[in-house]
CSV table of C-alpha atoms and ligand atoms in Angstrom, one decimal:
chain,number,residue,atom,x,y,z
A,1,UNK,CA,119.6,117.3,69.0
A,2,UNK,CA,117.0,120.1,69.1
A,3,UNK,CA,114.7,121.0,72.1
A,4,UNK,CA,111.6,122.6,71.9
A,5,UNK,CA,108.8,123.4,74.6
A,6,UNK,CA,106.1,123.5,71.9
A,7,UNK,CA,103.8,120.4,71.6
A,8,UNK,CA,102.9,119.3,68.4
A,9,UNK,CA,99.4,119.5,69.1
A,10,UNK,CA,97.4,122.3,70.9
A,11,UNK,CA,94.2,120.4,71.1
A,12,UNK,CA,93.0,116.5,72.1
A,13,UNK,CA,89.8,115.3,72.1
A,14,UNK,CA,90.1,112.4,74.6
A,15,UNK,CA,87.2,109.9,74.5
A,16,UNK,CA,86.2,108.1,77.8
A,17,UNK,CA,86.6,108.9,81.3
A,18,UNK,CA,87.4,106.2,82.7
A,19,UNK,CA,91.0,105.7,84.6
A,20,UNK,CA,93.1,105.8,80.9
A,21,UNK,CA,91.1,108.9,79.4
A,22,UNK,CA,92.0,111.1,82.8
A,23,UNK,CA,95.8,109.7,83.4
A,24,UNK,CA,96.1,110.7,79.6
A,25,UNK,CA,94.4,113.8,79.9
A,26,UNK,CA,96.5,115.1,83.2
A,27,UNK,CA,99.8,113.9,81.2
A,28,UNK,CA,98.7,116.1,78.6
A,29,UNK,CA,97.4,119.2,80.6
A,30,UNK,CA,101.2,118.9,82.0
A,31,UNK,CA,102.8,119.9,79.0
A,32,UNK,CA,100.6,122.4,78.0
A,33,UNK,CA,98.3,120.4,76.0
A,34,UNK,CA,94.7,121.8,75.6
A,35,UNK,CA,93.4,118.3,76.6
A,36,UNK,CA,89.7,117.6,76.7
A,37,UNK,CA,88.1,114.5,78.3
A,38,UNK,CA,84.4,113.4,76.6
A,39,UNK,CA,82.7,110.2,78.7
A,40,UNK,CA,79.8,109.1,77.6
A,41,UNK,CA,78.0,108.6,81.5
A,42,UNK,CA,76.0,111.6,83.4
A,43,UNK,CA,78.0,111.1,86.1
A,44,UNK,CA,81.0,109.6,87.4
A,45,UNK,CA,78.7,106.7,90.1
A,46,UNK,CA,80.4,104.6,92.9
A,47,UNK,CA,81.0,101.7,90.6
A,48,UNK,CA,83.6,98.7,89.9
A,49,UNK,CA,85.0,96.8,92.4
A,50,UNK,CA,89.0,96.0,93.5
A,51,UNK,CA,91.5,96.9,91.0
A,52,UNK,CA,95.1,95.7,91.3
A,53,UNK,CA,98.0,98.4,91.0
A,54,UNK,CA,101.8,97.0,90.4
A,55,UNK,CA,104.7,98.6,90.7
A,56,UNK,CA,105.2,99.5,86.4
A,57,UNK,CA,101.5,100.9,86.5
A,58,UNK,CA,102.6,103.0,89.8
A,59,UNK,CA,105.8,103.9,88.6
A,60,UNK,CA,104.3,105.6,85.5
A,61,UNK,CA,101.4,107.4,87.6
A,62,UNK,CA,104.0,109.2,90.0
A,63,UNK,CA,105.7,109.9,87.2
A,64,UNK,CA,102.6,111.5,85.2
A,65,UNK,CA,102.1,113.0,88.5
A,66,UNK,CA,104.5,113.3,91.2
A,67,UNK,CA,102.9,112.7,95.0
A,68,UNK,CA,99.9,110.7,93.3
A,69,UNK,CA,101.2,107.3,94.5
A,70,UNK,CA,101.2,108.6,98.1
A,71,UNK,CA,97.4,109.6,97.8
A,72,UNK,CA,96.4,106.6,96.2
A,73,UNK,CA,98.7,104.4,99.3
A,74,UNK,CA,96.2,106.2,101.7
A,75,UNK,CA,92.8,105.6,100.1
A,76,UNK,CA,93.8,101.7,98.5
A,77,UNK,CA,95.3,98.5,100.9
A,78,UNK,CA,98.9,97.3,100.1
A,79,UNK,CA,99.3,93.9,99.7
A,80,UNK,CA,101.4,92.2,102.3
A,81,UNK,CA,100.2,88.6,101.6
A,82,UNK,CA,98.5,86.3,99.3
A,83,UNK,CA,96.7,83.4,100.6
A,84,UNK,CA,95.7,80.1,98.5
A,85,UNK,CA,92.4,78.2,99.6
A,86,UNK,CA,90.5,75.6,98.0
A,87,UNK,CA,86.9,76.7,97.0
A,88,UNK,CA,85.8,74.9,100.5
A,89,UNK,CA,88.0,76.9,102.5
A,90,UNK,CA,91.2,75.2,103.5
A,91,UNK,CA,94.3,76.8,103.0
A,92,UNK,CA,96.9,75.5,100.2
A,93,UNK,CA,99.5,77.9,100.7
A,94,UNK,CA,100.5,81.8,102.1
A,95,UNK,CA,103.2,83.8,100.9
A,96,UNK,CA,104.4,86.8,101.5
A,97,UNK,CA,104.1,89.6,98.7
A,98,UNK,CA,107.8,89.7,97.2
A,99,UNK,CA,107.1,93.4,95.3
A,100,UNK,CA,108.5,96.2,97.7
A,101,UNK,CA,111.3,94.5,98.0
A,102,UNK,CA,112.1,92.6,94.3
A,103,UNK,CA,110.4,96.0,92.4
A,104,UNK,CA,110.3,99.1,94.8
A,105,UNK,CA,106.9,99.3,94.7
A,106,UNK,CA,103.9,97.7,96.1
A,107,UNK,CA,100.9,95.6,94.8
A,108,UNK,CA,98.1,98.6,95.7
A,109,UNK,CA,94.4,97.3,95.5
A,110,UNK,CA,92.2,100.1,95.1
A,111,UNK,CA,88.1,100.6,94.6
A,112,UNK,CA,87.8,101.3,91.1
A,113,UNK,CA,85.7,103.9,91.4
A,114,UNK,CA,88.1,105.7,93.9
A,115,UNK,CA,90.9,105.9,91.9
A,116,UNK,CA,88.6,107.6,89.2
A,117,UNK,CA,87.7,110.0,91.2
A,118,UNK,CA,91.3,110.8,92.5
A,119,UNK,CA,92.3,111.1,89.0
A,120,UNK,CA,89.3,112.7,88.3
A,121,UNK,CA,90.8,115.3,90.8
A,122,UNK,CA,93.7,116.4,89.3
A,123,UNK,CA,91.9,118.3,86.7
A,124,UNK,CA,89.7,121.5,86.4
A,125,UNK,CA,86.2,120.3,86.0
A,126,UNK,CA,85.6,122.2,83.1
A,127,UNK,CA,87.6,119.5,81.2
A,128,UNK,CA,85.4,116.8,81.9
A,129,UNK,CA,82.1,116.6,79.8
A,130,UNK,CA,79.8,114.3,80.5
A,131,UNK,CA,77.7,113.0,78.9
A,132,UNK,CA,79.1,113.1,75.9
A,133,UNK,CA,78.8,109.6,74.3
A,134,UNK,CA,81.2,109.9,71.2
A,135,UNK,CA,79.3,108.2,67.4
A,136,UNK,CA,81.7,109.3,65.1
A,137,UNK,CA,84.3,111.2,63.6
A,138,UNK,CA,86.2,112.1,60.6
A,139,UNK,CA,89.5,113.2,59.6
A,140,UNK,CA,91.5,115.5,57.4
A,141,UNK,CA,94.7,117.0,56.9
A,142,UNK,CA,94.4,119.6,59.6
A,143,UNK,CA,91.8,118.5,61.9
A,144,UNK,CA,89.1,115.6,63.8
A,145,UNK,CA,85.6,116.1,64.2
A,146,UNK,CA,84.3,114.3,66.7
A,147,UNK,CA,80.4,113.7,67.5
A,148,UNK,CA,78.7,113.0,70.3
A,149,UNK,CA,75.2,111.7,70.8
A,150,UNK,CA,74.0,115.0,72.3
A,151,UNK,CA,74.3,116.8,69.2
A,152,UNK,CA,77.6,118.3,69.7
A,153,UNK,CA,80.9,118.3,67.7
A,154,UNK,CA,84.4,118.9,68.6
A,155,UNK,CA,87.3,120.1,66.3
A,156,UNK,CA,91.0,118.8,67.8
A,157,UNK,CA,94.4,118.2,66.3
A,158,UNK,CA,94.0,114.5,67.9
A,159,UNK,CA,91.9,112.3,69.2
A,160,UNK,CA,92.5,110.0,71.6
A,161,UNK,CA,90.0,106.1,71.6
A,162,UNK,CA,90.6,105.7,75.4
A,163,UNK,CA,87.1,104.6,75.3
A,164,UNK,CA,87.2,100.7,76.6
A,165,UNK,CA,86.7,97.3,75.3
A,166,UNK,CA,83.9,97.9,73.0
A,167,UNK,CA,85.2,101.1,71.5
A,168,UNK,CA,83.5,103.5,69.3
A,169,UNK,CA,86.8,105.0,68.2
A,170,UNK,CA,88.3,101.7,67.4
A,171,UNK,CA,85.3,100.4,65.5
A,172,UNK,CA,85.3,103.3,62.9
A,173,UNK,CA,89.3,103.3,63.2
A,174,UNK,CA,89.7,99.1,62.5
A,175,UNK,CA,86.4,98.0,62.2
A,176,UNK,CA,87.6,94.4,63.7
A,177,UNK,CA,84.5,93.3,65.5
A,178,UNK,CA,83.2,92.1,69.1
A,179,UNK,CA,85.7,91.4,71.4
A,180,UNK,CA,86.4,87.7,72.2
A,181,UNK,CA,84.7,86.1,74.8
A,182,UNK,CA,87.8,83.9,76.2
A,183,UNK,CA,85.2,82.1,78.4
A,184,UNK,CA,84.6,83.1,82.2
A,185,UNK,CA,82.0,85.3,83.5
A,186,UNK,CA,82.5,87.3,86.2
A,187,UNK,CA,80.8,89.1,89.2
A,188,UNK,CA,82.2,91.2,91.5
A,189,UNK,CA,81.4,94.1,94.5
A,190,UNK,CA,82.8,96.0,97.1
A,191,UNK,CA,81.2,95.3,100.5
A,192,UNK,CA,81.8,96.6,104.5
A,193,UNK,CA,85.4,95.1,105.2
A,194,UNK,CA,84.8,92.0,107.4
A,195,UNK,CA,87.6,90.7,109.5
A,196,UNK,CA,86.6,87.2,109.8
A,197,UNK,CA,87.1,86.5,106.3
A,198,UNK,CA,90.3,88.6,105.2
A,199,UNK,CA,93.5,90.2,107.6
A,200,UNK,CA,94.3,93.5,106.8
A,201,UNK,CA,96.6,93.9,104.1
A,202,UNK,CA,95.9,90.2,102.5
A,203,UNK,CA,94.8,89.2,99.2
A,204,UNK,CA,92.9,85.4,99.4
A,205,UNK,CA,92.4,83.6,96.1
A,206,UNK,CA,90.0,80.2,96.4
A,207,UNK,CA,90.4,78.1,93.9
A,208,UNK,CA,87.6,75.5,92.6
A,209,UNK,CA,87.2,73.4,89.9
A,210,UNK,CA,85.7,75.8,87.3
A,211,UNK,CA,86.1,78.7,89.3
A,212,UNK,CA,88.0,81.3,90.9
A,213,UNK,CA,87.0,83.9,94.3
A,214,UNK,CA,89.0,86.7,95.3
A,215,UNK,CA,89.2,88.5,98.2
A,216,UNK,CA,91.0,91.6,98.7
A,217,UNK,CA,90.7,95.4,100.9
A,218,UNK,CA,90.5,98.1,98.7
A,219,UNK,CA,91.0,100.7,101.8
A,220,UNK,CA,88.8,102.9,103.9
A,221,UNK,CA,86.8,100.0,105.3
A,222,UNK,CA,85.4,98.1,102.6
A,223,UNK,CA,86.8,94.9,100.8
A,224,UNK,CA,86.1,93.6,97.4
A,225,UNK,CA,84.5,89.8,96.3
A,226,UNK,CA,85.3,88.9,92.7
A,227,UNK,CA,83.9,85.5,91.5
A,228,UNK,CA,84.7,84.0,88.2
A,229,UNK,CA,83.8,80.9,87.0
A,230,UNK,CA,84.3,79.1,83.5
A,231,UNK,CA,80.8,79.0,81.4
A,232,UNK,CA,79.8,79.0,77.9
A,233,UNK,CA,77.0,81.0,77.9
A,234,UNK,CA,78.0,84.6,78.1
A,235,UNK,CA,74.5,86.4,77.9
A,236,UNK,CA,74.4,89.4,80.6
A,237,UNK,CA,71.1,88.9,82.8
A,238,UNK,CA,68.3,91.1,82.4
A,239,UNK,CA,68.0,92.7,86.0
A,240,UNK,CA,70.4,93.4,88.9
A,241,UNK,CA,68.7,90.9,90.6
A,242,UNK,CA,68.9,88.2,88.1
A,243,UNK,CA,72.7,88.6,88.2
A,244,UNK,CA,72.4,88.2,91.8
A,245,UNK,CA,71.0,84.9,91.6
A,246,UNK,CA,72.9,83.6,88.8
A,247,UNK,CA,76.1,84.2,91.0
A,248,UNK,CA,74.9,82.4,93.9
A,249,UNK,CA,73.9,79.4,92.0
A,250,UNK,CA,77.1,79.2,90.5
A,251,UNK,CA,78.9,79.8,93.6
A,252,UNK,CA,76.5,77.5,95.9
A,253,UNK,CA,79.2,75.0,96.4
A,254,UNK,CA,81.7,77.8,98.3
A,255,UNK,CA,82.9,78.0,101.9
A,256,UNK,CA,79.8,79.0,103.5
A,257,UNK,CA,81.6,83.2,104.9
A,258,UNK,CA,82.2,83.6,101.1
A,259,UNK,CA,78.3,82.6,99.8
A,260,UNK,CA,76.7,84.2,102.9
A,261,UNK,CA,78.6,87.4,101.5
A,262,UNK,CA,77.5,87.3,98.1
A,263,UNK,CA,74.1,86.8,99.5
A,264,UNK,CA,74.2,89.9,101.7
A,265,UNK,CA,75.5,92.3,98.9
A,266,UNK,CA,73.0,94.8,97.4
A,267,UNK,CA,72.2,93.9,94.0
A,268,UNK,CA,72.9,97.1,92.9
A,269,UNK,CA,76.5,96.8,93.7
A,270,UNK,CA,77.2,93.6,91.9
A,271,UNK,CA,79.1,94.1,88.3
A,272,UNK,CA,78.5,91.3,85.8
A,273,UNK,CA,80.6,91.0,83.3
A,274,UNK,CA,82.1,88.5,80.5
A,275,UNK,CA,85.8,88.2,80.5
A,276,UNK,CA,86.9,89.3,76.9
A,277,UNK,CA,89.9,90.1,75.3
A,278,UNK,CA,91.0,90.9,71.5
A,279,UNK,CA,93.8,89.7,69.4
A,280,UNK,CA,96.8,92.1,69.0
A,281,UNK,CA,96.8,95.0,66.7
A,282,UNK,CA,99.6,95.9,64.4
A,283,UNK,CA,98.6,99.3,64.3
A,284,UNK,CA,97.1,101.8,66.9
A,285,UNK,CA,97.6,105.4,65.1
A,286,UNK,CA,96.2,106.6,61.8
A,287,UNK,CA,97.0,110.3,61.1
A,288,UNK,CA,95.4,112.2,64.1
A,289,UNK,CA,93.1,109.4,65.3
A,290,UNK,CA,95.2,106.7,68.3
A,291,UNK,CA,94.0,104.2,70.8
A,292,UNK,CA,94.7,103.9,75.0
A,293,UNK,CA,94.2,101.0,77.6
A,294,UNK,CA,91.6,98.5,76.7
A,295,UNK,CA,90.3,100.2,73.6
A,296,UNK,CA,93.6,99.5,72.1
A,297,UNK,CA,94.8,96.1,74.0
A,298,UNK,CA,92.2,94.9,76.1
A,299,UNK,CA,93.6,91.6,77.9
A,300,UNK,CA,91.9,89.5,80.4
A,301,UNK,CA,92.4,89.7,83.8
A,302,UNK,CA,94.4,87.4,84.8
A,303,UNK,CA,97.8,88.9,85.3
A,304,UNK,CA,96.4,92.1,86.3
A,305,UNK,CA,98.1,94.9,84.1
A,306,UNK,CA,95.0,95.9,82.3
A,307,UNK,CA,95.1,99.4,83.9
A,308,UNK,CA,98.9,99.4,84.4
A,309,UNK,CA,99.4,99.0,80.8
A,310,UNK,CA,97.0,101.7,80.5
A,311,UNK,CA,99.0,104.0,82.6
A,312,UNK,CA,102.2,102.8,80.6
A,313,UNK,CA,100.4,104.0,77.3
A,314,UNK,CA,99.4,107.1,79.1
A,315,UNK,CA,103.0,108.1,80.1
A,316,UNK,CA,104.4,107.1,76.7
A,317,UNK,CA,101.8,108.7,74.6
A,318,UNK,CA,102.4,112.5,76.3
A,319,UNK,CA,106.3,111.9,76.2
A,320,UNK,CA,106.2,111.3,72.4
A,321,UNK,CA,103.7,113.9,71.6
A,322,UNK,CA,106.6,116.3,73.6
A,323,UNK,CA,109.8,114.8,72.5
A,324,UNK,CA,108.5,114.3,68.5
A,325,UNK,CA,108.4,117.9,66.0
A,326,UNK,CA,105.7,116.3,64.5
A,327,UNK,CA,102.5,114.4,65.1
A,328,UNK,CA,103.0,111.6,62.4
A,329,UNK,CA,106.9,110.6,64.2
A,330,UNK,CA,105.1,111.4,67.7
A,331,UNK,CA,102.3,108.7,67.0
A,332,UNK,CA,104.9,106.0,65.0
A,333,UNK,CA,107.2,106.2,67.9
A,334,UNK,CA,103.6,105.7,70.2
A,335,UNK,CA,103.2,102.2,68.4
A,336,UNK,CA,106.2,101.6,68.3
A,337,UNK,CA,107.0,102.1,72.1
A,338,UNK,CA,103.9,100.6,73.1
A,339,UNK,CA,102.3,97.8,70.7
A,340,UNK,CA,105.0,94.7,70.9
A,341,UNK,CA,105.1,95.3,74.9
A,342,UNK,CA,101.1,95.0,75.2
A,343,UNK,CA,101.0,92.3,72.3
A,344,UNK,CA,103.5,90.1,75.0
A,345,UNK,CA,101.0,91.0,78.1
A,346,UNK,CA,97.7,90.4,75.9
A,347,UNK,CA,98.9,87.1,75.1
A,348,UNK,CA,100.4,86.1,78.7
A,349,UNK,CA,97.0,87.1,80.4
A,350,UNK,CA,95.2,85.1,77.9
A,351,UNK,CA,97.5,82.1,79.0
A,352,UNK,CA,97.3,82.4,82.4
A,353,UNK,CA,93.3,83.0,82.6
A,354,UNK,CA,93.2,79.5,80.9
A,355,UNK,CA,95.9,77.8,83.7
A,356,UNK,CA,93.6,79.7,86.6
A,357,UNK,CA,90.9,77.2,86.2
A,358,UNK,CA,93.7,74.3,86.5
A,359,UNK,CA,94.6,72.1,89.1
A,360,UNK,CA,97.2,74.4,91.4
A,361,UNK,CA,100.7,73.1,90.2
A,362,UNK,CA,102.8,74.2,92.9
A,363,UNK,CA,105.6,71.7,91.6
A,364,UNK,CA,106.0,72.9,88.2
A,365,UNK,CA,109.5,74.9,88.6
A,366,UNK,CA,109.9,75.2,84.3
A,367,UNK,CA,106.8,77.1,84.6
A,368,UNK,CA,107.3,79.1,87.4
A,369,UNK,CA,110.5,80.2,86.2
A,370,UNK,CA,108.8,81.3,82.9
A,371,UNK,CA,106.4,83.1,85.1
A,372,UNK,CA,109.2,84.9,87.2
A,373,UNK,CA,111.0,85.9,84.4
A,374,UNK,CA,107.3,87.7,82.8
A,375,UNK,CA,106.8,89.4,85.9
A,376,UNK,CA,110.4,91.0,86.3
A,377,UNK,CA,110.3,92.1,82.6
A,378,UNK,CA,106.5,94.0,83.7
A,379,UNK,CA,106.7,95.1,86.5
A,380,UNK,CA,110.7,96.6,86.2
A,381,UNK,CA,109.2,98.8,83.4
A,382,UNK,CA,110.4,102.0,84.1
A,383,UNK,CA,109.1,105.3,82.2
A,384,UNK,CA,112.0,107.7,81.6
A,385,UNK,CA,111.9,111.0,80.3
A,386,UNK,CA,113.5,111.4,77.0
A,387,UNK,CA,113.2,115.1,76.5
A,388,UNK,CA,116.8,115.8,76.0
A,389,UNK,CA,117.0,112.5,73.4
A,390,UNK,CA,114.5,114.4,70.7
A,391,UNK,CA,115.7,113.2,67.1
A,392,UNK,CA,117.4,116.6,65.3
B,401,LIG,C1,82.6,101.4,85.1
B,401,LIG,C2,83.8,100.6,85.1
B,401,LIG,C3,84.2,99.8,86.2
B,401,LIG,C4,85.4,99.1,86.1
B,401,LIG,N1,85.7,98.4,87.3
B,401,LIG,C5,86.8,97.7,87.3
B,401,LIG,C6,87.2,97.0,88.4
B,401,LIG,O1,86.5,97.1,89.4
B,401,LIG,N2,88.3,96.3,88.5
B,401,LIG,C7,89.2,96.2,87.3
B,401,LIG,O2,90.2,95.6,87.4
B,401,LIG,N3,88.8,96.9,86.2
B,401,LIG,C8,87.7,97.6,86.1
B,401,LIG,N4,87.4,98.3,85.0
B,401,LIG,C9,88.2,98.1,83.8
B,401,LIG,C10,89.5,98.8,83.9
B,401,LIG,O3,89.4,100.1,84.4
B,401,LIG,C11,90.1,98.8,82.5
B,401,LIG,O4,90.2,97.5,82.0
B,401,LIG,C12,91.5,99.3,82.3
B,401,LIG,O5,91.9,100.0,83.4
B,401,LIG,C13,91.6,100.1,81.1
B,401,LIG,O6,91.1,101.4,81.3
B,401,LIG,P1,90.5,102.3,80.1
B,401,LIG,O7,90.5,103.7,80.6
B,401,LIG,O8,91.2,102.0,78.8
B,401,LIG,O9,89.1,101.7,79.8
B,401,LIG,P2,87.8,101.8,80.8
B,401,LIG,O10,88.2,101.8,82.2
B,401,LIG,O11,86.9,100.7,80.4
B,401,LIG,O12,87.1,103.2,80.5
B,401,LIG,C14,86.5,103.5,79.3
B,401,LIG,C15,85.6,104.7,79.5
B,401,LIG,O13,85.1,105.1,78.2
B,401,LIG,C16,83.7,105.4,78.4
B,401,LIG,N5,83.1,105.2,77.0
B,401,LIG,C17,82.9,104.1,76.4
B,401,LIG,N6,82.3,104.3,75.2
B,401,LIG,C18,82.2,105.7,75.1
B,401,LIG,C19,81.8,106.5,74.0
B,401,LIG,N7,81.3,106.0,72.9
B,401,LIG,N8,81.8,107.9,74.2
B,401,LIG,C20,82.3,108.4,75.4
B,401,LIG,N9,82.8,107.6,76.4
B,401,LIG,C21,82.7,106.3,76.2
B,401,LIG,C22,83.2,104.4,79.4
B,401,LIG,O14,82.0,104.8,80.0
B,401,LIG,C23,84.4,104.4,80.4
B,401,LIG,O15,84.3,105.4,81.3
B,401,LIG,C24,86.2,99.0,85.0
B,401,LIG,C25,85.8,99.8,83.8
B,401,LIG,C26,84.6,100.5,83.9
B,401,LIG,C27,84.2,101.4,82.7
């Protein structure tokens, strides 16, 4: 076994800015890597809504970055309890949240756009260009050349697609289409936190016949609505307000707190959205060009590891480009690492976003077995330093 400090690369181009670009980006910037973050927006807005943390996504951010869980446990809500109502309001079932003590970790839920910016945080600002929406690139032995949309161009040893669902990177990479749209659209916002509706530290999922509502803190005094509901027509509406409407139709038949609080939120704050996900890849690297997060696995929701896969790749991405002597090994051992675990979870989520709009089968022990046995395989993932196991 041979150990070097020298990465195989000196400079990534890193495209997107979202909560994968950054987490890969301060991995990186660890090790020495001249890491480079291009997003495509002016600025980094107070956007998204809740976004669900479990212990293999936290696990692999304190290790990207020791103390981060801590600062992310102050500004997010841990979840002590989940709650099941029917869409009219009466309660199904509570149970306590088993993860501290089954995992070591909690379930976190977090604003979106919080956790950006605490990423966001963690690196000099001069690596951070906005607006810097990425159109192409090509490849040779030595180098990528990126472009953006401003005019500018880029020279790296690698470049990173961390650039989300509809990926520029990936399209030139694969050139395997639209995602597909699995068939629920979805609204959600983050609003004042309002006691009536949710206790602290409590998740509450309402369950209709079409359609699912969550309710859930995301910290520092606001709480976060997410509605999804089964329909075929997956257009976007044309104005904010339109969206707001078209959610409150759909949703007219909910207990009256949860309809009175879509109707209060700002239109500006509601994100619409169609659920979409992509059949598994067998191949994320090619040469000096690789795929992150959703641009390289983008899953549905419903088992909520979308960003704590993304951390996963993050973590595992930076360790190979350290522990490989060169880039072609470091980005086979990438896929290798990454794309059967992902292929598992893409499949699973799109599964279990089908079974949401089900009956609730609280008697079905075959399949909550297969469930529990899912969960412990995701959520014990543990990222482990390998810098001593580097191939001679
Ligand atoms: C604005 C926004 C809000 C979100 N809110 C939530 C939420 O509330 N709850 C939740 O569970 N998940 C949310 N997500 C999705 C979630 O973060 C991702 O599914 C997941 O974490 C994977 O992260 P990612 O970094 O791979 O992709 P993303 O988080 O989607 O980030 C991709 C980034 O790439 C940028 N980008 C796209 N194309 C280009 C281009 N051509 N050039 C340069 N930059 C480009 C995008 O602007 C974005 O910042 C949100 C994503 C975005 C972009």
């Amino acid at each position: 076994m041979i150990e070097t400090s020298k990465p195989v690369v000196e400079k990534v181009a890193i495209i997107g800015g979202g909560i994968g670009g950054l987490a890969t980006a301060i991995a990186l910037r660890k090790q020495g890597i001249d890491a480079h973050v291009y997003e495509k927006a002016r600025e980094f807005l107070p956007v998204g809504a809740g976004v669900g943390l479990h212990p293999n996504g936290l696990r692999c951010l304190d290790a990207i970055k020791p103390g981060i869980v801590d600062i992310l446990k102050c500004s997010g809500c841990q979840v002590d309890k989940v709650t099941l109502k029917t869409s009219t309001g009466e309660t199904i079932m509570t149970y306590e949240s088993p993860m501290i003590k089954k995992y070591g970790q909690p379930t976190l839920t977090i604003w979106w756009c919080r956790l950006q910016q605490i990423l966001a945080s963690y690196l000099p600002s001069e690596v951070i260009h906005l607006n810097h929406c990425c159109i192409g690139f090509e490849q040779n032995e030595n180098s990528v050349i990126t472009h953006f949309k401003n005019g500018k161009t880029v020279e790296s040893d690698l470049l990173i697609g961390a650039d989300g669902v509809n990926s520029k990177v990936r399209e030139i990479l694969i050139s395997d289409g639209e995602p597909r749209y699995v068939g629920s659209m979805s609204w959600r916002a983050v609003v004042n936190y309002q006691d009536e509706l949710l206790q602290p530290h409590e998740v509450i999922l309402m369950k209709g016949e079409e359609s699912i509502v969550f309710l859930l803190g995301v910290g520092e005094g606001n709480m976060s609505w997410l509605a999804r509901k089964l329909l075929p027509d997956s257009t976007l509406s044309s104005t904010l307000a339109e969206a707001k409407s078209r959610v409150l139709r759909e949703f007219a038949n909910s207990m009256e707190p949860v309809r009175e609080l879509i109707a209060q939120t700002d239109p500006e704050g509601i994100l619409e959205g169609s659920i979409c996900d992509r059949l598994p890849l067998k191949q994320w690297s090619y040469a000096r060009v690789t795929l992150l997060g959703d641009a390289a696995h983008p899953m549905t929701p419903a088992a909520g590891q979308g960003a704590n896969t993304t951390f996963e790749d993050a973590y595992e991405l930076a360790e190979c480009l350290r522990n490989f002597s060169d880039l072609q090994t470091a980005l086979a051992n990438y896929d290798n690492r990454r794309i059967q675990r992902t292929a598992i979870i893409q499949t699973h989520s799109a599964e279990r976003e089908k079974l949401y709009y089900q009956p609730f089968q609280q008697n079905n022990q075959q399949l909550q077995q297969e469930r529990e046995n899912l969960e412990n395989w995701m959520y014990n993932y543990e990222p482990k330093s390998e810098s001593r196991l580097r191939p001679g």
